[in-house]
Short mmCIF file of N, CA and C in Angstrom, two decimals:
data_model
loop_
_atom_site.label_atom_id
_atom_site.label_comp_id
_atom_site.label_asym_id
_atom_site.label_seq_id
_atom_site.Cartn_x
_atom_site.Cartn_y
_atom_site.Cartn_z
N MET A 28 201.10 20.83 22.45
CA MET A 28 202.53 21.06 22.55
C MET A 28 202.80 21.92 23.79
N ILE A 29 203.76 21.50 24.58
CA ILE A 29 204.13 22.21 25.81
C ILE A 29 205.14 23.31 25.47
N THR A 30 204.97 24.47 26.10
CA THR A 30 205.92 25.57 25.97
C THR A 30 206.46 25.88 27.36
N ILE A 31 207.74 25.61 27.57
CA ILE A 31 208.39 25.82 28.86
C ILE A 31 208.78 27.29 29.00
N SER A 32 208.49 27.87 30.17
CA SER A 32 208.90 29.26 30.40
C SER A 32 209.88 29.40 31.57
N LYS A 33 209.92 28.41 32.48
CA LYS A 33 210.86 28.48 33.59
C LYS A 33 211.17 27.09 34.10
N VAL A 34 212.45 26.84 34.38
CA VAL A 34 212.90 25.57 34.95
C VAL A 34 213.85 25.91 36.09
N LYS A 35 213.59 25.34 37.27
CA LYS A 35 214.48 25.55 38.41
C LYS A 35 214.71 24.21 39.10
N HIS A 36 215.92 24.03 39.60
CA HIS A 36 216.24 22.85 40.41
C HIS A 36 217.06 23.30 41.61
N ASN A 37 216.63 22.87 42.79
CA ASN A 37 217.38 23.15 44.01
C ASN A 37 217.16 22.01 44.99
N LYS A 38 217.60 22.19 46.23
CA LYS A 38 217.51 21.10 47.21
C LYS A 38 216.06 20.71 47.53
N GLU A 39 215.12 21.60 47.24
CA GLU A 39 213.71 21.30 47.48
C GLU A 39 213.07 20.51 46.36
N GLY A 40 213.71 20.44 45.21
CA GLY A 40 213.17 19.69 44.09
C GLY A 40 213.20 20.47 42.79
N VAL A 41 212.23 20.21 41.96
CA VAL A 41 212.14 20.80 40.61
C VAL A 41 210.89 21.65 40.52
N TYR A 42 211.03 22.80 39.86
CA TYR A 42 209.92 23.72 39.64
C TYR A 42 209.92 24.04 38.15
N ILE A 43 208.78 23.83 37.50
CA ILE A 43 208.66 24.09 36.06
C ILE A 43 207.37 24.88 35.81
N GLU A 44 207.48 25.96 35.06
CA GLU A 44 206.32 26.71 34.59
C GLU A 44 206.21 26.45 33.09
N TYR A 45 204.99 26.16 32.64
CA TYR A 45 204.81 25.86 31.22
C TYR A 45 203.39 26.15 30.79
N ALA A 46 203.23 26.25 29.49
CA ALA A 46 201.91 26.44 28.89
C ALA A 46 201.57 25.20 28.09
N ASP A 47 200.30 24.84 28.12
CA ASP A 47 199.84 23.69 27.36
C ASP A 47 198.41 23.96 26.93
N PHE A 48 198.03 23.41 25.78
CA PHE A 48 196.65 23.53 25.33
C PHE A 48 195.84 22.44 25.99
N ILE A 49 194.79 22.83 26.67
CA ILE A 49 193.93 21.91 27.38
C ILE A 49 192.63 21.78 26.59
N PRO A 50 192.31 20.56 26.13
CA PRO A 50 191.04 20.39 25.41
C PRO A 50 189.87 20.69 26.35
N ARG A 51 188.89 21.37 25.84
CA ARG A 51 187.70 21.68 26.64
C ARG A 51 186.52 21.89 25.70
N LEU A 52 185.38 22.01 26.30
CA LEU A 52 184.19 22.30 25.51
C LEU A 52 184.40 23.68 24.88
N PRO A 53 184.44 23.74 23.56
CA PRO A 53 184.79 25.00 22.92
C PRO A 53 183.72 26.08 23.07
N ARG A 54 184.23 27.28 23.26
CA ARG A 54 183.35 28.45 23.17
C ARG A 54 183.22 28.80 21.70
N LYS A 55 182.40 29.72 21.40
CA LYS A 55 182.20 30.11 20.01
C LYS A 55 183.54 30.53 19.39
N GLY A 56 183.96 29.83 18.35
CA GLY A 56 185.18 30.16 17.64
C GLY A 56 186.45 29.63 18.28
N GLU A 57 186.37 28.85 19.35
CA GLU A 57 187.56 28.32 20.02
C GLU A 57 187.52 26.80 19.99
N SER A 58 188.72 26.20 20.00
CA SER A 58 188.78 24.74 20.05
C SER A 58 189.52 24.22 21.27
N ALA A 59 190.38 25.04 21.86
CA ALA A 59 191.13 24.61 23.04
C ALA A 59 191.54 25.86 23.81
N ALA A 60 191.92 25.65 25.04
CA ALA A 60 192.33 26.77 25.89
C ALA A 60 193.81 26.62 26.23
N LEU A 61 194.53 27.72 26.15
CA LEU A 61 195.92 27.73 26.57
C LEU A 61 195.93 27.91 28.08
N ALA A 62 196.54 26.97 28.78
CA ALA A 62 196.59 27.03 30.24
C ALA A 62 198.04 27.16 30.68
N TRP A 63 198.30 28.07 31.61
CA TRP A 63 199.63 28.19 32.21
C TRP A 63 199.64 27.33 33.45
N LEU A 64 200.56 26.38 33.49
CA LEU A 64 200.62 25.40 34.55
C LEU A 64 201.95 25.47 35.28
N THR A 65 201.94 25.00 36.53
CA THR A 65 203.15 24.96 37.34
C THR A 65 203.29 23.56 37.92
N LEU A 66 204.49 23.02 37.84
CA LEU A 66 204.79 21.73 38.47
C LEU A 66 205.88 21.99 39.51
N LYS A 67 205.60 21.61 40.73
CA LYS A 67 206.58 21.71 41.81
C LYS A 67 206.65 20.31 42.43
N CYS A 68 207.83 19.68 42.33
CA CYS A 68 207.94 18.29 42.73
C CYS A 68 209.26 18.05 43.47
N PRO A 69 209.21 17.34 44.61
CA PRO A 69 210.44 17.08 45.35
C PRO A 69 211.27 15.93 44.79
N GLU A 70 210.74 15.19 43.82
CA GLU A 70 211.48 14.05 43.28
C GLU A 70 212.68 14.52 42.47
N PRO A 71 213.86 13.91 42.71
CA PRO A 71 215.06 14.32 41.97
C PRO A 71 214.93 14.00 40.48
N PRO A 72 215.49 14.86 39.64
CA PRO A 72 215.43 14.62 38.20
C PRO A 72 216.46 13.58 37.76
N ALA A 73 216.28 13.07 36.56
CA ALA A 73 217.23 12.13 35.96
C ALA A 73 218.53 12.88 35.62
N PRO A 74 219.65 12.19 35.56
CA PRO A 74 220.93 12.84 35.26
C PRO A 74 220.95 13.70 33.99
N PRO A 75 220.29 13.31 32.89
CA PRO A 75 220.31 14.19 31.70
C PRO A 75 219.67 15.56 31.95
N PHE A 76 218.70 15.63 32.85
CA PHE A 76 218.07 16.91 33.21
C PHE A 76 219.12 17.83 33.82
N LEU A 77 219.86 17.30 34.79
CA LEU A 77 220.90 18.09 35.46
C LEU A 77 222.02 18.45 34.49
N ALA A 78 222.38 17.52 33.61
CA ALA A 78 223.43 17.79 32.63
C ALA A 78 223.03 18.89 31.66
N ALA A 79 221.76 18.92 31.27
CA ALA A 79 221.28 19.96 30.35
C ALA A 79 221.38 21.34 31.00
N LEU A 80 220.99 21.42 32.27
CA LEU A 80 221.14 22.69 32.99
C LEU A 80 222.61 23.08 33.10
N GLN A 81 223.43 22.12 33.52
CA GLN A 81 224.84 22.41 33.76
C GLN A 81 225.58 22.80 32.48
N ALA A 82 225.08 22.38 31.33
CA ALA A 82 225.69 22.74 30.05
C ALA A 82 225.68 24.26 29.84
N LEU A 83 224.87 24.98 30.61
CA LEU A 83 224.78 26.44 30.50
C LEU A 83 225.83 27.16 31.36
N ALA A 84 226.71 26.44 32.05
CA ALA A 84 227.69 27.07 32.93
C ALA A 84 228.66 27.98 32.18
N GLU A 85 229.16 27.52 31.04
CA GLU A 85 230.09 28.36 30.27
C GLU A 85 229.39 29.60 29.73
N ASP A 86 228.13 29.44 29.31
CA ASP A 86 227.36 30.59 28.83
C ASP A 86 227.16 31.60 29.96
N THR A 87 226.91 31.09 31.17
CA THR A 87 226.71 31.96 32.32
C THR A 87 227.97 32.78 32.57
N ALA A 88 229.12 32.13 32.56
CA ALA A 88 230.39 32.84 32.77
C ALA A 88 230.61 33.88 31.68
N GLU A 89 230.34 33.51 30.44
CA GLU A 89 230.55 34.44 29.32
C GLU A 89 229.60 35.64 29.40
N ILE A 90 228.32 35.39 29.64
CA ILE A 90 227.33 36.47 29.70
C ILE A 90 227.62 37.41 30.87
N CYS A 91 228.07 36.84 32.00
CA CYS A 91 228.38 37.65 33.18
C CYS A 91 229.79 38.25 33.12
N GLU A 92 230.46 38.06 31.97
CA GLU A 92 231.80 38.60 31.73
C GLU A 92 232.82 38.14 32.78
N LEU A 93 232.72 36.87 33.13
CA LEU A 93 233.66 36.25 34.07
C LEU A 93 234.72 35.50 33.27
N PRO A 94 235.89 35.30 33.84
CA PRO A 94 236.91 34.50 33.14
C PRO A 94 236.37 33.10 32.84
N GLY A 95 236.76 32.54 31.71
CA GLY A 95 236.26 31.25 31.26
C GLY A 95 236.48 30.12 32.25
N ASP A 96 237.59 30.16 33.01
CA ASP A 96 237.86 29.07 33.94
C ASP A 96 236.91 29.10 35.15
N TYR A 97 236.15 30.16 35.32
CA TYR A 97 235.17 30.22 36.41
C TYR A 97 234.00 29.26 36.18
N ALA A 98 233.79 28.87 34.93
CA ALA A 98 232.66 27.99 34.59
C ALA A 98 232.70 26.69 35.39
N ALA A 99 233.89 26.22 35.72
CA ALA A 99 234.02 24.97 36.49
C ALA A 99 233.47 25.12 37.91
N ARG A 100 233.38 26.35 38.40
CA ARG A 100 232.88 26.61 39.75
C ARG A 100 231.41 27.00 39.76
N ILE A 101 230.79 27.06 38.60
CA ILE A 101 229.40 27.50 38.48
C ILE A 101 228.46 26.30 38.41
N LYS A 102 227.42 26.33 39.23
CA LYS A 102 226.38 25.31 39.20
C LYS A 102 225.09 25.99 38.75
N VAL A 103 224.61 25.62 37.59
CA VAL A 103 223.39 26.23 37.03
C VAL A 103 222.17 25.59 37.70
N SER A 104 221.26 26.45 38.16
CA SER A 104 220.07 25.94 38.86
C SER A 104 218.76 26.36 38.21
N GLY A 105 218.81 27.21 37.19
CA GLY A 105 217.56 27.62 36.59
C GLY A 105 217.70 28.30 35.26
N LEU A 106 216.60 28.33 34.54
CA LEU A 106 216.52 28.99 33.24
C LEU A 106 215.13 29.57 33.08
N THR A 107 215.07 30.86 32.77
CA THR A 107 213.81 31.53 32.48
C THR A 107 213.83 31.93 31.01
N ILE A 108 212.75 31.65 30.31
CA ILE A 108 212.67 31.88 28.87
C ILE A 108 211.55 32.86 28.57
N LYS A 109 211.87 33.91 27.83
CA LYS A 109 210.89 34.90 27.38
C LYS A 109 210.80 34.82 25.87
N ARG A 110 209.62 34.47 25.37
CA ARG A 110 209.42 34.38 23.93
C ARG A 110 208.54 35.54 23.48
N GLY A 111 208.88 36.12 22.35
CA GLY A 111 208.09 37.23 21.84
C GLY A 111 208.41 37.51 20.40
N GLU A 112 207.82 38.59 19.89
CA GLU A 112 208.03 38.96 18.50
C GLU A 112 209.49 39.28 18.22
N GLY A 113 210.20 39.77 19.23
CA GLY A 113 211.61 40.13 19.06
C GLY A 113 212.55 38.95 19.17
N GLY A 114 212.01 37.73 19.31
CA GLY A 114 212.85 36.54 19.43
C GLY A 114 212.76 35.95 20.83
N THR A 115 213.65 35.05 21.10
CA THR A 115 213.69 34.37 22.39
C THR A 115 214.85 34.91 23.21
N LYS A 116 214.54 35.19 24.47
CA LYS A 116 215.56 35.69 25.40
C LYS A 116 215.53 34.84 26.65
N VAL A 117 216.69 34.73 27.31
CA VAL A 117 216.80 33.89 28.49
C VAL A 117 217.51 34.61 29.63
N VAL A 118 217.21 34.15 30.84
CA VAL A 118 217.95 34.52 32.04
C VAL A 118 218.39 33.20 32.66
N ILE A 119 219.69 33.07 32.92
CA ILE A 119 220.22 31.86 33.55
C ILE A 119 220.50 32.19 35.01
N THR A 120 220.06 31.29 35.90
CA THR A 120 220.30 31.44 37.33
C THR A 120 221.31 30.38 37.75
N ALA A 121 222.31 30.81 38.51
CA ALA A 121 223.36 29.87 38.92
C ALA A 121 223.98 30.32 40.24
N GLN A 122 224.80 29.43 40.78
CA GLN A 122 225.56 29.73 41.98
C GLN A 122 227.01 29.39 41.68
N MET A 123 227.91 30.28 42.12
CA MET A 123 229.34 30.04 41.91
C MET A 123 230.02 29.83 43.25
N GLU A 124 230.77 28.75 43.34
CA GLU A 124 231.52 28.43 44.55
C GLU A 124 232.59 29.50 44.77
N LEU A 125 232.68 29.98 46.00
CA LEU A 125 233.71 30.95 46.37
C LEU A 125 234.73 30.26 47.27
N TYR A 126 235.99 30.61 47.10
CA TYR A 126 237.04 29.95 47.87
C TYR A 126 237.07 30.37 49.33
N ASN A 127 236.74 31.62 49.63
CA ASN A 127 236.88 32.13 50.99
C ASN A 127 235.55 32.44 51.66
N SER A 128 234.51 31.75 51.25
CA SER A 128 233.19 31.99 51.82
C SER A 128 232.46 30.66 52.00
N ASP A 129 231.60 30.61 52.98
CA ASP A 129 230.80 29.40 53.21
C ASP A 129 229.58 29.35 52.29
N ALA A 130 229.25 30.46 51.69
CA ALA A 130 228.07 30.53 50.83
C ALA A 130 228.48 30.83 49.39
N PRO A 131 227.71 30.34 48.42
CA PRO A 131 228.05 30.62 47.02
C PRO A 131 227.63 32.04 46.62
N LEU A 132 228.17 32.48 45.50
CA LEU A 132 227.77 33.75 44.90
C LEU A 132 226.59 33.44 43.98
N ASN A 133 225.45 34.08 44.20
CA ASN A 133 224.28 33.88 43.35
C ASN A 133 224.42 34.73 42.10
N LEU A 134 224.17 34.10 40.96
CA LEU A 134 224.29 34.77 39.67
C LEU A 134 222.98 34.70 38.90
N ASN A 135 222.59 35.82 38.33
CA ASN A 135 221.50 35.88 37.36
C ASN A 135 222.05 36.63 36.17
N THR A 136 222.04 36.01 35.02
CA THR A 136 222.53 36.71 33.83
C THR A 136 221.53 37.80 33.46
N PRO A 137 222.00 38.82 32.77
CA PRO A 137 221.03 39.76 32.20
C PRO A 137 220.17 39.03 31.16
N LEU A 138 219.00 39.59 30.88
CA LEU A 138 218.15 39.03 29.83
C LEU A 138 218.96 39.03 28.54
N THR A 139 219.17 37.83 27.98
CA THR A 139 220.08 37.66 26.85
C THR A 139 219.37 37.00 25.69
N GLU A 140 219.60 37.51 24.50
CA GLU A 140 218.99 36.93 23.31
C GLU A 140 219.60 35.56 23.01
N ALA A 141 218.75 34.62 22.63
CA ALA A 141 219.18 33.29 22.20
C ALA A 141 218.82 33.16 20.71
N PRO A 142 219.70 33.65 19.83
CA PRO A 142 219.38 33.64 18.40
C PRO A 142 219.11 32.24 17.86
N ILE A 143 218.25 32.17 16.86
CA ILE A 143 217.92 30.90 16.22
C ILE A 143 219.20 30.29 15.66
N GLY A 144 219.41 29.02 15.98
CA GLY A 144 220.58 28.31 15.47
C GLY A 144 221.83 28.48 16.32
N SER A 145 221.76 29.29 17.36
CA SER A 145 222.94 29.51 18.21
C SER A 145 223.14 28.35 19.17
N ALA A 146 224.34 28.26 19.71
CA ALA A 146 224.63 27.23 20.71
C ALA A 146 223.76 27.43 21.95
N LEU A 147 223.51 28.68 22.31
CA LEU A 147 222.67 28.97 23.47
C LEU A 147 221.25 28.47 23.23
N GLU A 148 220.72 28.66 22.03
CA GLU A 148 219.38 28.17 21.73
C GLU A 148 219.33 26.64 21.80
N THR A 149 220.37 25.98 21.30
CA THR A 149 220.44 24.52 21.34
C THR A 149 220.41 24.02 22.78
N LYS A 150 221.18 24.66 23.65
CA LYS A 150 221.23 24.27 25.07
C LYS A 150 219.89 24.56 25.75
N MET A 151 219.27 25.70 25.41
CA MET A 151 217.96 26.03 25.96
C MET A 151 216.94 24.96 25.56
N ASN A 152 216.97 24.54 24.30
CA ASN A 152 216.05 23.52 23.82
C ASN A 152 216.29 22.18 24.54
N ALA A 153 217.54 21.87 24.86
CA ALA A 153 217.84 20.63 25.59
C ALA A 153 217.24 20.69 27.00
N VAL A 154 217.33 21.84 27.65
CA VAL A 154 216.72 21.99 28.98
C VAL A 154 215.21 21.84 28.87
N CYS A 155 214.61 22.45 27.86
CA CYS A 155 213.15 22.34 27.67
C CYS A 155 212.74 20.89 27.41
N HIS A 156 213.52 20.17 26.62
CA HIS A 156 213.22 18.77 26.34
C HIS A 156 213.26 17.94 27.63
N GLU A 157 214.29 18.16 28.44
CA GLU A 157 214.41 17.41 29.70
C GLU A 157 213.28 17.79 30.66
N ALA A 158 212.86 19.06 30.65
CA ALA A 158 211.75 19.49 31.50
C ALA A 158 210.46 18.80 31.06
N GLU A 159 210.24 18.67 29.75
CA GLU A 159 209.06 17.96 29.26
C GLU A 159 209.07 16.50 29.71
N LEU A 160 210.23 15.87 29.64
CA LEU A 160 210.34 14.48 30.09
C LEU A 160 210.04 14.38 31.59
N TYR A 161 210.49 15.36 32.35
CA TYR A 161 210.22 15.37 33.79
C TYR A 161 208.72 15.50 34.04
N ILE A 162 208.07 16.38 33.30
CA ILE A 162 206.62 16.56 33.42
C ILE A 162 205.90 15.24 33.11
N GLN A 163 206.42 14.51 32.13
CA GLN A 163 205.83 13.23 31.73
C GLN A 163 206.17 12.08 32.68
N GLY A 164 206.98 12.37 33.71
CA GLY A 164 207.24 11.36 34.73
C GLY A 164 208.64 10.77 34.75
N GLU A 165 209.53 11.22 33.86
CA GLU A 165 210.89 10.68 33.88
C GLU A 165 211.68 11.33 35.00
N ARG A 166 212.01 10.56 36.01
CA ARG A 166 212.69 11.06 37.20
C ARG A 166 213.84 10.13 37.55
N LEU A 167 214.64 10.54 38.54
CA LEU A 167 215.69 9.68 39.05
C LEU A 167 215.04 8.70 40.02
N GLN A 168 214.98 7.45 39.62
CA GLN A 168 214.39 6.44 40.49
C GLN A 168 214.99 5.09 40.15
N ALA A 169 215.06 4.26 41.15
CA ALA A 169 215.62 2.92 40.95
C ALA A 169 214.62 2.05 40.21
N SER A 170 215.12 1.20 39.36
CA SER A 170 214.26 0.26 38.65
C SER A 170 213.95 -0.91 39.57
N LEU A 171 212.71 -1.31 39.60
CA LEU A 171 212.32 -2.46 40.40
C LEU A 171 212.86 -3.76 39.81
N PHE A 172 212.97 -3.79 38.49
CA PHE A 172 213.43 -4.99 37.82
C PHE A 172 214.59 -4.63 36.90
N PRO A 173 215.80 -5.04 37.26
CA PRO A 173 216.95 -4.77 36.39
C PRO A 173 216.73 -5.39 35.02
N PRO A 174 217.29 -4.80 33.96
CA PRO A 174 217.07 -5.32 32.60
C PRO A 174 217.43 -6.80 32.46
N GLU A 175 218.48 -7.28 33.14
CA GLU A 175 218.86 -8.68 33.03
C GLU A 175 217.75 -9.59 33.57
N ALA A 176 217.13 -9.18 34.67
CA ALA A 176 216.07 -9.99 35.28
C ALA A 176 214.90 -10.14 34.32
N ASP A 177 214.53 -9.05 33.62
CA ASP A 177 213.43 -9.11 32.67
C ASP A 177 213.73 -10.11 31.55
N GLU A 178 214.97 -10.09 31.04
CA GLU A 178 215.36 -10.99 29.95
C GLU A 178 215.34 -12.43 30.43
N ASP A 179 215.83 -12.67 31.67
CA ASP A 179 215.83 -14.03 32.22
C ASP A 179 214.41 -14.56 32.36
N GLU A 180 213.48 -13.69 32.81
CA GLU A 180 212.08 -14.11 32.98
C GLU A 180 211.46 -14.45 31.62
N GLU A 181 211.76 -13.64 30.60
CA GLU A 181 211.21 -13.91 29.28
C GLU A 181 211.74 -15.23 28.74
N ALA A 182 213.03 -15.49 28.95
CA ALA A 182 213.62 -16.74 28.49
C ALA A 182 213.00 -17.92 29.22
N ALA A 183 212.79 -17.78 30.53
CA ALA A 183 212.18 -18.85 31.33
C ALA A 183 210.74 -19.09 30.87
N GLY A 184 210.03 -18.01 30.58
CA GLY A 184 208.65 -18.13 30.11
C GLY A 184 208.56 -18.82 28.78
N ALA A 185 209.55 -18.67 27.93
CA ALA A 185 209.56 -19.29 26.60
C ALA A 185 209.76 -20.79 26.71
N LEU A 186 210.40 -21.24 27.81
CA LEU A 186 210.62 -22.66 27.99
C LEU A 186 209.39 -23.40 28.45
N HIS A 187 208.43 -22.70 29.06
CA HIS A 187 207.24 -23.37 29.61
C HIS A 187 206.19 -23.56 28.58
#
């Protein structure tokens, strides 16, 4: 099972830090090793990945004590997750468009608790799910064979 600890997306690509159990020759009393891994990839993510991150915009505005309408100007680019005995806590990284500046305002929320069953935890889990799919190879890429072409080929093959 993969445990995501950091997800970032920017113009350079996607960066994910995660832990996974790697099967290996066991030492005395051990069956697998927990390995901390990093994936840095320039391939653009699929739209649901970006949507999961962006779903945290309202939370970012609320946590940073900004007016609610500011959420429309916030672009979420990262999520850091800290898990421990005291529960799960997150830091959201985002950029907010400014009207009178050429550069955005960089935002990092304070370390914030994501209580079990909360909307924030649900959104965090959605980001983690999309990050796992990205690790498994789901990216934004054109299909070589449109679905209609596949069906036409199958129908043609059935006639022969």
